[in-house]
């Protein structure tokens, strides 16, 4: 088998960044084949083209480039995070369309592609990640690479009616069809993309399921990403996890914990969640003084303007709820705008009675899978999951909710808090089975099997 070449905006060159799901999966794959990982160094400099950083760790080679201030602003902050991110999360209203930013996005994809193409060897397989590099396949083809290129999109792919709002939709779709395999998180995303190609690009579905479009063929599949289930289960039993559980236990004083853990982002449905928590206390007086909701949401992608507004909205909502219902010895809704490490989160999940994962739209959502793996089998908590997270296609034993329906969500939280132990166990066992079987290695193997099949010509 040839080398695996990974390309993603951020890499795991920094050992501290290797804890996340994607970093672990890609890292493991690269280690087994002695691969190379290309991406952004995280630094901004004046002359980025001259400054390549290379390093080797555990047989994996990293080749990283810096970005110029202009590239960082236009490619990363504007086009990737303020155009693609909102549109792909179905939020055309939040997109700041910008033709100039797109040109820089094109140029960065091309610049990184030529840096990669110079180092590719026959027999290599290329695996590109996420919305920062939608055009990478096309740029690599232009740079002369004709071997297999796989692409995995970590965020949702919107329905054609939404995708068409992007002025560059046809350019992007055409470029994407230069990938040999395109992977999405869910069946819904796969079907949205396929429908766009059929309706707008005259794609034909071949007998083997691949699409014939723009004079080429492309395999389009759903490969739902998983977590390192075993290690998260172990993380929940560590000393650090127990310490975190004890610390929050002192605050709870025997009350039931409802927990939410998210990156602070408008896609995560936090204001709607806070309003539903308000409804819970409005509609179910027995929760007063007996239930405590803790939301952990540290800022990220924080340079984007919307974050500030979101933060203000959450402060206002939490203030209202705590003002109305709080007491000398009880804070109904606690909101912690900081991050905790993996073991601490696992400990908090483990003692929670209810896990609230209610994004308005999410590619997959890994927090819900982590919540499942952290539970105590003798006394498992209840997972409440948005039907708009990719994970809802797999985790059918969760309590699935529409996060916009606040009254219903309040009712479901109450249902979760009062669910008998037998039903909690039954649901949890089903969830655990899915999360364990369809874990991060399962995801990686499924994707790479399809990519390798092209390399060996057996597909
Ligand atoms: P994200 O939007 O970042 O990822 P998610 O999958 O929920 O979303 O979380 C990623 C990781 O960050 C998890 O391991 C989680 O524990 C950690 N995390 C989240 N909030 C945290 C907090 N407050 N403190 C500490 N850690 C926290 C994108 C897509 C998702 C997709 C992933 C992987 O948006 O839909 O599931 O990539 O493909």
PDB file of N, CA and C in Angstrom, residues 272-355:
ATOM      1  N   UNK A 272     -31.996  28.822  21.907  1.00  0.00           N
ATOM      2  CA  UNK A 272     -33.224  28.009  21.929  1.00  0.00           C
ATOM      3  C   UNK A 272     -33.203  27.056  23.130  1.00  0.00           C
ATOM      4  N   UNK A 273     -32.012  26.515  23.419  1.00  0.00           N
ATOM      5  CA  UNK A 273     -31.882  25.587  24.543  1.00  0.00           C
ATOM      6  C   UNK A 273     -32.155  26.319  25.862  1.00  0.00           C
ATOM      7  N   UNK A 274     -31.593  27.530  25.991  1.00  0.00           N
ATOM      8  CA  UNK A 274     -31.804  28.296  27.226  1.00  0.00           C
ATOM      9  C   UNK A 274     -33.296  28.641  27.385  1.00  0.00           C
ATOM     10  N   UNK A 275     -33.935  28.981  26.279  1.00  0.00           N
ATOM     11  CA  UNK A 275     -35.363  29.303  26.379  1.00  0.00           C
ATOM     12  C   UNK A 275     -36.162  28.076  26.801  1.00  0.00           C
ATOM     13  N   UNK A 276     -35.762  26.914  26.282  1.00  0.00           N
ATOM     14  CA  UNK A 276     -36.460  25.686  26.668  1.00  0.00           C
ATOM     15  C   UNK A 276     -36.247  25.398  28.157  1.00  0.00           C
ATOM     16  N   UNK A 277     -35.049  25.711  28.661  1.00  0.00           N
ATOM     17  CA  UNK A 277     -34.782  25.513  30.090  1.00  0.00           C
ATOM     18  C   UNK A 277     -35.682  26.461  30.894  1.00  0.00           C
ATOM     19  N   UNK A 278     -35.858  27.684  30.397  1.00  0.00           N
ATOM     20  CA  UNK A 278     -36.785  28.622  31.042  1.00  0.00           C
ATOM     21  C   UNK A 278     -38.184  28.022  31.096  1.00  0.00           C
ATOM     22  N   UNK A 279     -38.605  27.410  29.985  1.00  0.00           N
ATOM     23  CA  UNK A 279     -39.939  26.775  29.935  1.00  0.00           C
ATOM     24  C   UNK A 279     -40.035  25.625  30.923  1.00  0.00           C
ATOM     25  N   UNK A 280     -38.934  24.898  31.075  1.00  0.00           N
ATOM     26  CA  UNK A 280     -38.927  23.780  32.023  1.00  0.00           C
ATOM     27  C   UNK A 280     -39.279  24.298  33.419  1.00  0.00           C
ATOM     28  N   UNK A 281     -38.601  25.395  33.812  1.00  0.00           N
ATOM     29  CA  UNK A 281     -38.871  25.924  35.147  1.00  0.00           C
ATOM     30  C   UNK A 281     -40.250  26.592  35.214  1.00  0.00           C
ATOM     31  N   UNK A 282     -40.717  27.154  34.074  1.00  0.00           N
ATOM     32  CA  UNK A 282     -42.071  27.741  34.056  1.00  0.00           C
ATOM     33  C   UNK A 282     -43.136  26.661  34.238  1.00  0.00           C
ATOM     34  N   UNK A 283     -42.970  25.563  33.474  1.00  0.00           N
ATOM     35  CA  UNK A 283     -44.055  24.575  33.370  1.00  0.00           C
ATOM     36  C   UNK A 283     -44.000  23.459  34.417  1.00  0.00           C
ATOM     37  N   UNK A 284     -42.840  23.254  35.023  1.00  0.00           N
ATOM     38  CA  UNK A 284     -42.708  22.118  35.961  1.00  0.00           C
ATOM     39  C   UNK A 284     -42.134  22.603  37.293  1.00  0.00           C
ATOM     40  N   UNK A 285     -42.988  23.139  38.162  1.00  0.00           N
ATOM     41  CA  UNK A 285     -42.513  23.727  39.435  1.00  0.00           C
ATOM     42  C   UNK A 285     -41.728  22.732  40.293  1.00  0.00           C
ATOM     43  N   UNK A 286     -41.982  21.435  40.093  1.00  0.00           N
ATOM     44  CA  UNK A 286     -41.253  20.455  40.913  1.00  0.00           C
ATOM     45  C   UNK A 286     -39.755  20.443  40.614  1.00  0.00           C
ATOM     46  N   UNK A 287     -39.369  21.092  39.508  1.00  0.00           N
ATOM     47  CA  UNK A 287     -37.935  21.154  39.184  1.00  0.00           C
ATOM     48  C   UNK A 287     -37.224  22.251  39.995  1.00  0.00           C
ATOM     49  N   UNK A 288     -38.005  23.150  40.612  1.00  0.00           N
ATOM     50  CA  UNK A 288     -37.383  24.253  41.360  1.00  0.00           C
ATOM     51  C   UNK A 288     -36.603  23.711  42.547  1.00  0.00           C
ATOM     52  N   UNK A 289     -35.343  24.035  42.557  1.00  0.00           N
ATOM     53  CA  UNK A 289     -34.514  23.585  43.681  1.00  0.00           C
ATOM     54  C   UNK A 289     -34.084  22.127  43.587  1.00  0.00           C
ATOM     55  N   UNK A 290     -34.559  21.405  42.556  1.00  0.00           N
ATOM     56  CA  UNK A 290     -34.173  19.989  42.474  1.00  0.00           C
ATOM     57  C   UNK A 290     -33.363  19.672  41.202  1.00  0.00           C
ATOM     58  N   UNK A 291     -33.343  20.627  40.277  1.00  0.00           N
ATOM     59  CA  UNK A 291     -32.634  20.397  39.010  1.00  0.00           C
ATOM     60  C   UNK A 291     -31.691  21.572  38.757  1.00  0.00           C
ATOM     61  N   UNK A 292     -30.499  21.263  38.295  1.00  0.00           N
ATOM     62  CA  UNK A 292     -29.566  22.328  37.963  1.00  0.00           C
ATOM     63  C   UNK A 292     -29.029  22.089  36.556  1.00  0.00           C
ATOM     64  N   UNK A 293     -29.097  23.114  35.740  1.00  0.00           N
ATOM     65  CA  UNK A 293     -28.623  22.977  34.355  1.00  0.00           C
ATOM     66  C   UNK A 293     -27.265  23.672  34.247  1.00  0.00           C
ATOM     67  N   UNK A 294     -26.274  22.961  33.707  1.00  0.00           N
ATOM     68  CA  UNK A 294     -24.963  23.588  33.484  1.00  0.00           C
ATOM     69  C   UNK A 294     -24.643  23.525  32.004  1.00  0.00           C
ATOM     70  N   UNK A 295     -24.366  24.679  31.441  1.00  0.00           N
ATOM     71  CA  UNK A 295     -23.973  24.741  30.033  1.00  0.00           C
ATOM     72  C   UNK A 295     -22.524  25.196  29.946  1.00  0.00           C
ATOM     73  N   UNK A 296     -21.703  24.368  29.312  1.00  0.00           N
ATOM     74  CA  UNK A 296     -20.300  24.738  29.087  1.00  0.00           C
ATOM     75  C   UNK A 296     -20.158  25.109  27.621  1.00  0.00           C
ATOM     76  N   UNK A 297     -19.705  26.328  27.349  1.00  0.00           N
ATOM     77  CA  UNK A 297     -19.594  26.770  25.948  1.00  0.00           C
ATOM     78  C   UNK A 297     -18.474  27.788  25.811  1.00  0.00           C
ATOM     79  N   UNK A 298     -17.253  27.326  25.570  1.00  0.00           N
ATOM     80  CA  UNK A 298     -16.162  28.284  25.406  1.00  0.00           C
ATOM     81  C   UNK A 298     -16.215  28.912  24.022  1.00  0.00           C
ATOM     82  N   UNK A 299     -15.751  30.139  23.907  1.00  0.00           N
ATOM     83  CA  UNK A 299     -15.757  30.791  22.594  1.00  0.00           C
ATOM     84  C   UNK A 299     -14.809  30.105  21.638  1.00  0.00           C
ATOM     85  N   UNK A 300     -15.210  30.034  20.365  1.00  0.00           N
ATOM     86  CA  UNK A 300     -14.257  29.578  19.353  1.00  0.00           C
ATOM     87  C   UNK A 300     -14.675  30.200  18.032  1.00  0.00           C
ATOM     88  N   UNK A 301     -13.876  30.035  16.981  1.00  0.00           N
ATOM     89  CA  UNK A 301     -14.071  30.812  15.764  1.00  0.00           C
ATOM     90  C   UNK A 301     -14.424  32.230  16.218  1.00  0.00           C
ATOM     91  N   UNK A 302     -13.723  32.674  17.285  1.00  0.00           N
ATOM     92  CA  UNK A 302     -14.189  33.813  18.060  1.00  0.00           C
ATOM     93  C   UNK A 302     -14.013  35.151  17.360  1.00  0.00           C
ATOM     94  N   UNK A 303     -13.303  35.133  16.271  1.00  0.00           N
ATOM     95  CA  UNK A 303     -13.139  36.426  15.611  1.00  0.00           C
ATOM     96  C   UNK A 303     -14.359  36.781  14.772  1.00  0.00           C
ATOM     97  N   UNK A 304     -15.264  35.834  14.636  1.00  0.00           N
ATOM     98  CA  UNK A 304     -16.457  36.104  13.847  1.00  0.00           C
ATOM     99  C   UNK A 304     -17.416  36.936  14.710  1.00  0.00           C
ATOM    100  N   UNK A 305     -17.936  37.959  14.089  1.00  0.00           N
ATOM    101  CA  UNK A 305     -18.775  38.950  14.771  1.00  0.00           C
ATOM    102  C   UNK A 305     -19.958  38.344  15.557  1.00  0.00           C
ATOM    103  N   UNK A 306     -20.614  37.321  14.932  1.00  0.00           N
ATOM    104  CA  UNK A 306     -21.833  36.775  15.557  1.00  0.00           C
ATOM    105  C   UNK A 306     -21.595  36.260  16.966  1.00  0.00           C
ATOM    106  N   UNK A 307     -20.361  35.849  17.252  1.00  0.00           N
ATOM    107  CA  UNK A 307     -20.092  35.282  18.557  1.00  0.00           C
ATOM    108  C   UNK A 307     -20.432  36.272  19.675  1.00  0.00           C
ATOM    109  N   UNK A 308     -20.077  37.534  19.453  1.00  0.00           N
ATOM    110  CA  UNK A 308     -20.314  38.551  20.491  1.00  0.00           C
ATOM    111  C   UNK A 308     -21.807  38.684  20.781  1.00  0.00           C
ATOM    112  N   UNK A 309     -22.600  38.697  19.694  1.00  0.00           N
ATOM    113  CA  UNK A 309     -24.052  38.826  19.887  1.00  0.00           C
ATOM    114  C   UNK A 309     -24.609  37.608  20.610  1.00  0.00           C
ATOM    115  N   UNK A 310     -24.097  36.445  20.221  1.00  0.00           N
ATOM    116  CA  UNK A 310     -24.561  35.206  20.831  1.00  0.00           C
ATOM    117  C   UNK A 310     -24.291  35.226  22.337  1.00  0.00           C
ATOM    118  N   UNK A 311     -23.100  35.648  22.674  1.00  0.00           N
ATOM    119  CA  UNK A 311     -22.707  35.709  24.077  1.00  0.00           C
ATOM    120  C   UNK A 311     -23.653  36.632  24.866  1.00  0.00           C
ATOM    121  N   UNK A 312     -23.980  37.773  24.252  1.00  0.00           N
ATOM    122  CA  UNK A 312     -24.879  38.712  24.935  1.00  0.00           C
ATOM    123  C   UNK A 312     -26.270  38.097  25.114  1.00  0.00           C
ATOM    124  N   UNK A 313     -26.739  37.410  24.078  1.00  0.00           N
ATOM    125  CA  UNK A 313     -28.061  36.776  24.168  1.00  0.00           C
ATOM    126  C   UNK A 313     -28.081  35.743  25.290  1.00  0.00           C
ATOM    127  N   UNK A 314     -27.027  34.941  25.368  1.00  0.00           N
ATOM    128  CA  UNK A 314     -27.000  33.893  26.389  1.00  0.00           C
ATOM    129  C   UNK A 314     -26.937  34.512  27.792  1.00  0.00           C
ATOM    130  N   UNK A 315     -26.130  35.566  27.949  1.00  0.00           N
ATOM    131  CA  UNK A 315     -26.045  36.235  29.247  1.00  0.00           C
ATOM    132  C   UNK A 315     -27.423  36.762  29.668  1.00  0.00           C
ATOM    133  N   UNK A 316     -28.110  37.338  28.687  1.00  0.00           N
ATOM    134  CA  UNK A 316     -29.437  37.910  28.990  1.00  0.00           C
ATOM    135  C   UNK A 316     -30.426  36.806  29.391  1.00  0.00           C
ATOM    136  N   UNK A 317     -30.432  35.708  28.619  1.00  0.00           N
ATOM    137  CA  UNK A 317     -31.383  34.633  28.910  1.00  0.00           C
ATOM    138  C   UNK A 317     -31.095  33.978  30.256  1.00  0.00           C
ATOM    139  N   UNK A 318     -29.806  33.717  30.507  1.00  0.00           N
ATOM    140  CA  UNK A 318     -29.448  33.077  31.788  1.00  0.00           C
ATOM    141  C   UNK A 318     -29.796  34.026  32.940  1.00  0.00           C
ATOM    142  N   UNK A 319     -29.556  35.318  32.734  1.00  0.00           N
ATOM    143  CA  UNK A 319     -29.867  36.312  33.766  1.00  0.00           C
ATOM    144  C   UNK A 319     -31.350  36.313  34.089  1.00  0.00           C
ATOM    145  N   UNK A 320     -32.160  36.215  33.048  1.00  0.00           N
ATOM    146  CA  UNK A 320     -33.616  36.235  33.243  1.00  0.00           C
ATOM    147  C   UNK A 320     -34.058  34.994  34.048  1.00  0.00           C
ATOM    148  N   UNK A 321     -33.560  33.854  33.631  1.00  0.00           N
ATOM    149  CA  UNK A 321     -33.986  32.605  34.286  1.00  0.00           C
ATOM    150  C   UNK A 321     -33.520  32.573  35.742  1.00  0.00           C
ATOM    151  N   UNK A 322     -32.264  32.931  35.957  1.00  0.00           N
ATOM    152  CA  UNK A 322     -31.747  32.891  37.335  1.00  0.00           C
ATOM    153  C   UNK A 322     -32.393  33.967  38.205  1.00  0.00           C
ATOM    154  N   UNK A 323     -32.714  35.107  37.575  1.00  0.00           N
ATOM    155  CA  UNK A 323     -33.388  36.180  38.313  1.00  0.00           C
ATOM    156  C   UNK A 323     -34.789  35.744  38.734  1.00  0.00           C
ATOM    157  N   UNK A 324     -35.497  35.082  37.816  1.00  0.00           N
ATOM    158  CA  UNK A 324     -36.870  34.664  38.106  1.00  0.00           C
ATOM    159  C   UNK A 324     -36.931  33.520  39.117  1.00  0.00           C
ATOM    160  N   UNK A 325     -36.002  32.569  38.965  1.00  0.00           N
ATOM    161  CA  UNK A 325     -36.162  31.331  39.736  1.00  0.00           C
ATOM    162  C   UNK A 325     -35.082  31.058  40.779  1.00  0.00           C
ATOM    163  N   UNK A 326     -33.915  31.676  40.609  1.00  0.00           N
ATOM    164  CA  UNK A 326     -32.800  31.336  41.502  1.00  0.00           C
ATOM    165  C   UNK A 326     -33.115  31.643  42.958  1.00  0.00           C
ATOM    166  N   UNK A 327     -32.390  30.990  43.828  1.00  0.00           N
ATOM    167  CA  UNK A 327     -32.605  31.228  45.266  1.00  0.00           C
ATOM    168  C   UNK A 327     -31.244  31.320  45.941  1.00  0.00           C
ATOM    169  N   UNK A 328     -31.255  31.592  47.251  1.00  0.00           N
ATOM    170  CA  UNK A 328     -29.995  31.776  47.970  1.00  0.00           C
ATOM    171  C   UNK A 328     -29.060  30.591  47.781  1.00  0.00           C
ATOM    172  N   UNK A 329     -29.636  29.407  47.710  1.00  0.00           N
ATOM    173  CA  UNK A 329     -28.790  28.211  47.621  1.00  0.00           C
ATOM    174  C   UNK A 329     -29.017  27.429  46.329  1.00  0.00           C
ATOM    175  N   UNK A 330     -29.536  28.103  45.301  1.00  0.00           N
ATOM    176  CA  UNK A 330     -29.782  27.360  44.056  1.00  0.00           C
ATOM    177  C   UNK A 330     -29.636  28.261  42.827  1.00  0.00           C
ATOM    178  N   UNK A 331     -28.749  27.861  41.909  1.00  0.00           N
ATOM    179  CA  UNK A 331     -28.635  28.565  40.620  1.00  0.00           C
ATOM    180  C   UNK A 331     -29.239  27.643  39.562  1.00  0.00           C
ATOM    181  N   UNK A 332     -30.382  27.997  39.001  1.00  0.00           N
ATOM    182  CA  UNK A 332     -31.062  27.076  38.062  1.00  0.00           C
ATOM    183  C   UNK A 332     -30.242  26.783  36.811  1.00  0.00           C
ATOM    184  N   UNK A 333     -29.652  27.838  36.217  1.00  0.00           N
ATOM    185  CA  UNK A 333     -28.924  27.642  34.953  1.00  0.00           C
ATOM    186  C   UNK A 333     -27.545  28.272  35.068  1.00  0.00           C
ATOM    187  N   UNK A 334     -26.522  27.414  35.044  1.00  0.00           N
ATOM    188  CA  UNK A 334     -25.157  27.937  35.103  1.00  0.00           C
ATOM    189  C   UNK A 334     -24.539  27.880  33.734  1.00  0.00           C
ATOM    190  N   UNK A 335     -23.842  28.932  33.399  1.00  0.00           N
ATOM    191  CA  UNK A 335     -23.292  29.013  32.059  1.00  0.00           C
ATOM    192  C   UNK A 335     -21.808  29.328  32.181  1.00  0.00           C
ATOM    193  N   UNK A 336     -20.968  28.389  31.785  1.00  0.00           N
ATOM    194  CA  UNK A 336     -19.521  28.533  31.952  1.00  0.00           C
ATOM    195  C   UNK A 336     -18.870  28.698  30.578  1.00  0.00           C
ATOM    196  N   UNK A 337     -18.365  29.919  30.333  1.00  0.00           N
ATOM    197  CA  UNK A 337     -17.791  30.213  29.008  1.00  0.00           C
ATOM    198  C   UNK A 337     -16.305  29.871  28.990  1.00  0.00           C
ATOM    199  N   UNK A 338     -15.982  28.644  29.329  1.00  0.00           N
ATOM    200  CA  UNK A 338     -14.580  28.217  29.284  1.00  0.00           C
ATOM    201  C   UNK A 338     -14.542  26.739  28.903  1.00  0.00           C
ATOM    202  N   UNK A 339     -13.350  26.258  28.577  1.00  0.00           N
ATOM    203  CA  UNK A 339     -13.336  24.855  28.170  1.00  0.00           C
ATOM    204  C   UNK A 339     -12.705  23.990  29.263  1.00  0.00           C
ATOM    205  N   UNK A 340     -13.071  22.749  29.245  1.00  0.00           N
ATOM    206  CA  UNK A 340     -12.540  21.771  30.197  1.00  0.00           C
ATOM    207  C   UNK A 340     -11.879  20.675  29.391  1.00  0.00           C
ATOM    208  N   UNK A 341     -10.949  19.959  29.991  1.00  0.00           N
ATOM    209  CA  UNK A 341     -10.305  18.937  29.173  1.00  0.00           C
ATOM    210  C   UNK A 341     -11.173  17.688  29.125  1.00  0.00           C
ATOM    211  N   UNK A 342     -10.753  16.793  28.254  1.00  0.00           N
ATOM    212  CA  UNK A 342     -11.530  15.617  27.908  1.00  0.00           C
ATOM    213  C   UNK A 342     -11.939  14.787  29.139  1.00  0.00           C
ATOM    214  N   UNK A 343     -10.987  14.558  30.053  1.00  0.00           N
ATOM    215  CA  UNK A 343     -11.301  13.723  31.211  1.00  0.00           C
ATOM    216  C   UNK A 343     -12.283  14.419  32.145  1.00  0.00           C
ATOM    217  N   UNK A 344     -12.102  15.728  32.286  1.00  0.00           N
ATOM    218  CA  UNK A 344     -13.046  16.469  33.137  1.00  0.00           C
ATOM    219  C   UNK A 344     -14.455  16.411  32.549  1.00  0.00           C
ATOM    220  N   UNK A 345     -14.549  16.624  31.241  1.00  0.00           N
ATOM    221  CA  UNK A 345     -15.876  16.560  30.602  1.00  0.00           C
ATOM    222  C   UNK A 345     -16.489  15.177  30.802  1.00  0.00           C
ATOM    223  N   UNK A 346     -15.648  14.150  30.628  1.00  0.00           N
ATOM    224  CA  UNK A 346     -16.153  12.776  30.776  1.00  0.00           C
ATOM    225  C   UNK A 346     -16.722  12.577  32.187  1.00  0.00           C
ATOM    226  N   UNK A 347     -16.046  13.135  33.184  1.00  0.00           N
ATOM    227  CA  UNK A 347     -16.514  13.015  34.573  1.00  0.00           C
ATOM    228  C   UNK A 347     -17.843  13.730  34.777  1.00  0.00           C
ATOM    229  N   UNK A 348     -17.991  14.898  34.143  1.00  0.00           N
ATOM    230  CA  UNK A 348     -19.246  15.663  34.279  1.00  0.00           C
ATOM    231  C   UNK A 348     -20.393  14.936  33.577  1.00  0.00           C
ATOM    232  N   UNK A 349     -20.088  14.396  32.380  1.00  0.00           N
ATOM    233  CA  UNK A 349     -21.123  13.632  31.656  1.00  0.00           C
ATOM    234  C   UNK A 349     -21.606  12.458  32.512  1.00  0.00           C
ATOM    235  N   UNK A 350     -20.653  11.826  33.187  1.00  0.00           N
ATOM    236  CA  UNK A 350     -20.971  10.597  33.913  1.00  0.00           C
ATOM    237  C   UNK A 350     -21.968  10.831  35.042  1.00  0.00           C
ATOM    238  N   UNK A 351     -21.871  11.995  35.682  1.00  0.00           N
ATOM    239  CA  UNK A 351     -22.832  12.163  36.788  1.00  0.00           C
ATOM    240  C   UNK A 351     -24.089  12.932  36.371  1.00  0.00           C
ATOM    241  N   UNK A 352     -24.175  13.295  35.084  1.00  0.00           N
ATOM    242  CA  UNK A 352     -25.362  14.036  34.641  1.00  0.00           C
ATOM    243  C   UNK A 352     -26.551  13.089  34.482  1.00  0.00           C
ATOM    244  N   UNK A 353     -27.726  13.557  34.822  1.00  0.00           N
ATOM    245  CA  UNK A 353     -28.936  12.757  34.617  1.00  0.00           C
ATOM    246  C   UNK A 353     -29.421  12.904  33.172  1.00  0.00           C
ATOM    247  N   UNK A 354     -29.189  14.105  32.616  1.00  0.00           N
ATOM    248  CA  UNK A 354     -29.620  14.355  31.236  1.00  0.00           C
ATOM    249  C   UNK A 354     -28.508  15.077  30.469  1.00  0.00           C
ATOM    250  N   UNK A 355     -28.238  14.630  29.240  1.00  0.00           N
ATOM    251  CA  UNK A 355     -27.297  15.329  28.354  1.00  0.00           C
ATOM    252  C   UNK A 355     -28.105  16.023  27.264  1.00  0.00           C
TER     253      UNK A 355
END
